Each structure stands twice: as structure tokens, then as C-alpha cells.
Amino acid sequence: MNTKSLEERIRAAMIETYWEGISTDISNNNFDSTVQIITEIRDRICMFVPSRNDLHHNIHENIDIDYIEQMIKHNAI
């Protein structure tokens, strides 16, 4: 008998589906979801220091989404 609760099974299925979707996107040379994740990570890092615009600038400069998208567009990854 399966001892996992319904909530645990649903959570596991959601996580598996999420990562399978990203894997499928990458396999199909579609990096939209990856760029979205990187953007969210960058923005969340900035949330740790909300009043430090100097650090925000530094973070945005070093996690340059436009540059990443250009690299993807020109198949440079």
C-alpha cells in the first residue's frame, strides 16, 4: 500500500512535470523557460537587498538577460 498522502503524490507529480517540461524545451532548442527561470533568480537575489540599487545594478550587469537571449538567438550556447 502506498503510504504517501495525496498531497505528496500531487507535489511529486508537479515537480516531475515541471522538470520534464524544461528538459523537453531544452531538447527542442527552446530556452524560453530557462531564460524565465534565470530572470526570476536574478530578481529574487535583488529582493534580498531591496534598498541597494548599486547591488541591483551589479547583479543585472552580471546576469544580463539580453546578452543570454542574444547568445541563444545566435546559437552561441
Short mmCIF file of N, CA and C in Angstrom, two decimals:
data_model
loop_
_atom_site.label_atom_id
_atom_site.label_comp_id
_atom_site.label_asym_id
_atom_site.label_seq_id
_atom_site.Cartn_x
_atom_site.Cartn_y
_atom_site.Cartn_z
N MET A 1 0.84 -1.18 0.00
CA MET A 1 0.00 0.00 0.00
C MET A 1 0.89 1.25 0.00
N ASN A 2 0.48 2.25 -0.76
CA ASN A 2 1.24 3.49 -0.87
C ASN A 2 0.98 4.36 0.36
N THR A 3 2.06 4.72 1.05
CA THR A 3 1.91 5.48 2.29
C THR A 3 1.97 6.98 2.07
N LYS A 4 2.28 7.41 0.84
CA LYS A 4 2.33 8.84 0.58
C LYS A 4 0.91 9.41 0.54
N SER A 5 0.79 10.60 1.08
CA SER A 5 -0.52 11.26 1.06
C SER A 5 -0.80 11.77 -0.35
N LEU A 6 -2.02 12.07 -0.60
CA LEU A 6 -2.43 12.61 -1.89
C LEU A 6 -1.65 13.89 -2.20
N GLU A 7 -1.48 14.74 -1.20
CA GLU A 7 -0.74 15.99 -1.37
C GLU A 7 0.70 15.72 -1.80
N GLU A 8 1.34 14.75 -1.17
CA GLU A 8 2.73 14.42 -1.51
C GLU A 8 2.83 13.88 -2.94
N ARG A 9 1.88 13.05 -3.34
CA ARG A 9 1.89 12.50 -4.71
C ARG A 9 1.65 13.59 -5.73
N ILE A 10 0.73 14.51 -5.44
CA ILE A 10 0.46 15.62 -6.36
C ILE A 10 1.70 16.51 -6.47
N ARG A 11 2.31 16.82 -5.34
CA ARG A 11 3.52 17.65 -5.33
C ARG A 11 4.63 16.99 -6.15
N ALA A 12 4.85 15.70 -5.95
CA ALA A 12 5.89 14.97 -6.69
C ALA A 12 5.59 14.98 -8.19
N ALA A 13 4.33 14.78 -8.55
CA ALA A 13 3.94 14.80 -9.96
C ALA A 13 4.15 16.18 -10.57
N MET A 14 3.84 17.23 -9.82
CA MET A 14 4.03 18.59 -10.33
C MET A 14 5.50 18.90 -10.55
N ILE A 15 6.34 18.50 -9.61
CA ILE A 15 7.77 18.74 -9.74
C ILE A 15 8.33 17.98 -10.93
N GLU A 16 7.94 16.73 -11.06
CA GLU A 16 8.41 15.92 -12.18
C GLU A 16 7.96 16.52 -13.52
N THR A 17 6.73 16.95 -13.59
CA THR A 17 6.20 17.56 -14.81
C THR A 17 6.93 18.86 -15.13
N TYR A 18 7.21 19.64 -14.13
CA TYR A 18 7.93 20.91 -14.30
C TYR A 18 9.29 20.66 -14.94
N TRP A 19 10.07 19.74 -14.34
CA TRP A 19 11.41 19.48 -14.85
C TRP A 19 11.39 18.78 -16.20
N GLU A 20 10.40 17.93 -16.44
CA GLU A 20 10.26 17.30 -17.76
C GLU A 20 9.98 18.35 -18.82
N GLY A 21 9.15 19.33 -18.48
CA GLY A 21 8.84 20.41 -19.42
C GLY A 21 10.09 21.21 -19.77
N ILE A 22 10.89 21.53 -18.79
CA ILE A 22 12.13 22.26 -19.05
C ILE A 22 13.07 21.42 -19.89
N SER A 23 13.19 20.15 -19.55
CA SER A 23 14.05 19.25 -20.31
C SER A 23 13.60 19.14 -21.76
N THR A 24 12.31 19.03 -21.98
CA THR A 24 11.76 18.96 -23.33
C THR A 24 12.04 20.25 -24.09
N ASP A 25 11.84 21.39 -23.43
CA ASP A 25 12.12 22.68 -24.06
C ASP A 25 13.57 22.75 -24.51
N ILE A 26 14.49 22.38 -23.63
CA ILE A 26 15.92 22.44 -23.97
C ILE A 26 16.24 21.49 -25.11
N SER A 27 15.65 20.29 -25.07
CA SER A 27 15.88 19.32 -26.15
C SER A 27 15.40 19.85 -27.49
N ASN A 28 14.39 20.71 -27.48
CA ASN A 28 13.83 21.29 -28.70
C ASN A 28 14.42 22.66 -29.01
N ASN A 29 15.54 22.98 -28.36
CA ASN A 29 16.21 24.28 -28.53
C ASN A 29 15.29 25.46 -28.24
N ASN A 30 14.40 25.28 -27.30
CA ASN A 30 13.53 26.35 -26.83
C ASN A 30 13.97 26.68 -25.41
N PHE A 31 14.60 27.83 -25.26
CA PHE A 31 15.17 28.20 -23.98
C PHE A 31 14.35 29.26 -23.25
N ASP A 32 13.10 29.46 -23.68
CA ASP A 32 12.25 30.47 -23.05
C ASP A 32 12.06 30.20 -21.56
N SER A 33 11.79 28.96 -21.21
CA SER A 33 11.57 28.65 -19.79
C SER A 33 12.86 28.82 -18.99
N THR A 34 13.99 28.49 -19.59
CA THR A 34 15.27 28.66 -18.91
C THR A 34 15.56 30.14 -18.67
N VAL A 35 15.32 30.96 -19.66
CA VAL A 35 15.53 32.41 -19.51
C VAL A 35 14.60 32.96 -18.44
N GLN A 36 13.38 32.47 -18.43
CA GLN A 36 12.42 32.91 -17.42
C GLN A 36 12.90 32.55 -16.01
N ILE A 37 13.45 31.36 -15.84
CA ILE A 37 13.96 30.93 -14.54
C ILE A 37 15.16 31.79 -14.13
N ILE A 38 16.08 32.03 -15.06
CA ILE A 38 17.25 32.86 -14.75
C ILE A 38 16.81 34.27 -14.36
N THR A 39 15.83 34.80 -15.07
CA THR A 39 15.32 36.13 -14.74
C THR A 39 14.71 36.15 -13.34
N GLU A 40 13.95 35.13 -13.02
CA GLU A 40 13.33 35.07 -11.70
C GLU A 40 14.39 34.94 -10.61
N ILE A 41 15.42 34.15 -10.84
CA ILE A 41 16.51 34.00 -9.86
C ILE A 41 17.19 35.35 -9.65
N ARG A 42 17.50 36.04 -10.76
CA ARG A 42 18.14 37.35 -10.66
C ARG A 42 17.29 38.31 -9.84
N ASP A 43 15.99 38.34 -10.14
CA ASP A 43 15.10 39.25 -9.43
C ASP A 43 14.96 38.90 -7.95
N ARG A 44 14.95 37.63 -7.65
CA ARG A 44 14.85 37.22 -6.25
C ARG A 44 16.12 37.55 -5.46
N ILE A 45 17.26 37.44 -6.12
CA ILE A 45 18.51 37.84 -5.46
C ILE A 45 18.43 39.32 -5.10
N CYS A 46 17.92 40.12 -6.00
CA CYS A 46 17.78 41.56 -5.73
C CYS A 46 16.84 41.83 -4.57
N MET A 47 15.85 40.97 -4.38
CA MET A 47 14.91 41.16 -3.27
C MET A 47 15.57 41.01 -1.91
N PHE A 48 16.72 40.33 -1.85
CA PHE A 48 17.42 40.18 -0.58
C PHE A 48 17.99 41.50 -0.08
N VAL A 49 18.23 42.41 -1.02
CA VAL A 49 18.78 43.72 -0.67
C VAL A 49 17.95 44.80 -1.36
N PRO A 50 16.72 45.01 -0.92
CA PRO A 50 15.79 45.88 -1.63
C PRO A 50 16.22 47.34 -1.77
N SER A 51 17.01 47.82 -0.86
CA SER A 51 17.37 49.24 -0.92
C SER A 51 18.77 49.47 -1.47
N ARG A 52 19.40 48.45 -2.00
CA ARG A 52 20.77 48.58 -2.50
C ARG A 52 20.76 48.60 -4.03
N ASN A 53 20.43 49.76 -4.59
CA ASN A 53 20.37 49.89 -6.04
C ASN A 53 21.74 49.65 -6.69
N ASP A 54 22.81 49.93 -5.96
CA ASP A 54 24.14 49.65 -6.50
C ASP A 54 24.34 48.15 -6.73
N LEU A 55 23.88 47.35 -5.76
CA LEU A 55 23.98 45.90 -5.93
C LEU A 55 23.03 45.40 -7.02
N HIS A 56 21.86 46.00 -7.11
CA HIS A 56 20.91 45.61 -8.17
C HIS A 56 21.56 45.83 -9.53
N HIS A 57 22.20 46.97 -9.68
CA HIS A 57 22.87 47.28 -10.95
C HIS A 57 23.96 46.24 -11.23
N ASN A 58 24.74 45.92 -10.23
CA ASN A 58 25.81 44.94 -10.38
C ASN A 58 25.24 43.56 -10.75
N ILE A 59 24.19 43.16 -10.08
CA ILE A 59 23.56 41.86 -10.36
C ILE A 59 23.00 41.85 -11.77
N HIS A 60 22.31 42.90 -12.16
CA HIS A 60 21.73 42.96 -13.51
C HIS A 60 22.82 43.00 -14.58
N GLU A 61 23.92 43.62 -14.25
CA GLU A 61 25.03 43.69 -15.18
C GLU A 61 25.68 42.31 -15.37
N ASN A 62 25.74 41.54 -14.31
CA ASN A 62 26.40 40.24 -14.37
C ASN A 62 25.47 39.10 -14.75
N ILE A 63 24.19 39.29 -14.58
CA ILE A 63 23.20 38.32 -15.06
C ILE A 63 22.39 39.06 -16.12
N ASP A 64 23.00 39.20 -17.27
CA ASP A 64 22.48 40.03 -18.37
C ASP A 64 21.55 39.19 -19.25
N ILE A 65 20.27 39.34 -19.03
CA ILE A 65 19.26 38.55 -19.75
C ILE A 65 19.30 38.84 -21.25
N ASP A 66 19.46 40.10 -21.62
CA ASP A 66 19.53 40.43 -23.05
C ASP A 66 20.70 39.71 -23.72
N TYR A 67 21.83 39.69 -23.05
CA TYR A 67 23.01 39.01 -23.59
C TYR A 67 22.76 37.50 -23.71
N ILE A 68 22.16 36.91 -22.70
CA ILE A 68 21.83 35.49 -22.73
C ILE A 68 20.89 35.19 -23.90
N GLU A 69 19.88 36.04 -24.08
CA GLU A 69 18.94 35.84 -25.18
C GLU A 69 19.63 35.98 -26.54
N GLN A 70 20.57 36.90 -26.66
CA GLN A 70 21.33 37.05 -27.90
C GLN A 70 22.16 35.80 -28.17
N MET A 71 22.79 35.26 -27.13
CA MET A 71 23.57 34.05 -27.29
C MET A 71 22.70 32.89 -27.76
N ILE A 72 21.50 32.79 -27.21
CA ILE A 72 20.57 31.75 -27.62
C ILE A 72 20.17 31.95 -29.07
N LYS A 73 19.81 33.18 -29.42
CA LYS A 73 19.36 33.50 -30.77
C LYS A 73 20.42 33.16 -31.81
N HIS A 74 21.69 33.39 -31.47
CA HIS A 74 22.77 33.16 -32.42
C HIS A 74 23.45 31.80 -32.20
N ASN A 75 22.78 30.94 -31.44
CA ASN A 75 23.26 29.57 -31.22
C ASN A 75 24.68 29.56 -30.68
N ALA A 76 24.96 30.43 -29.73
CA ALA A 76 26.30 30.55 -29.16
C ALA A 76 26.43 29.85 -27.81
N ILE A 77 25.42 29.11 -27.44
CA ILE A 77 25.46 28.41 -26.16
C ILE A 77 25.85 26.96 -26.42
#
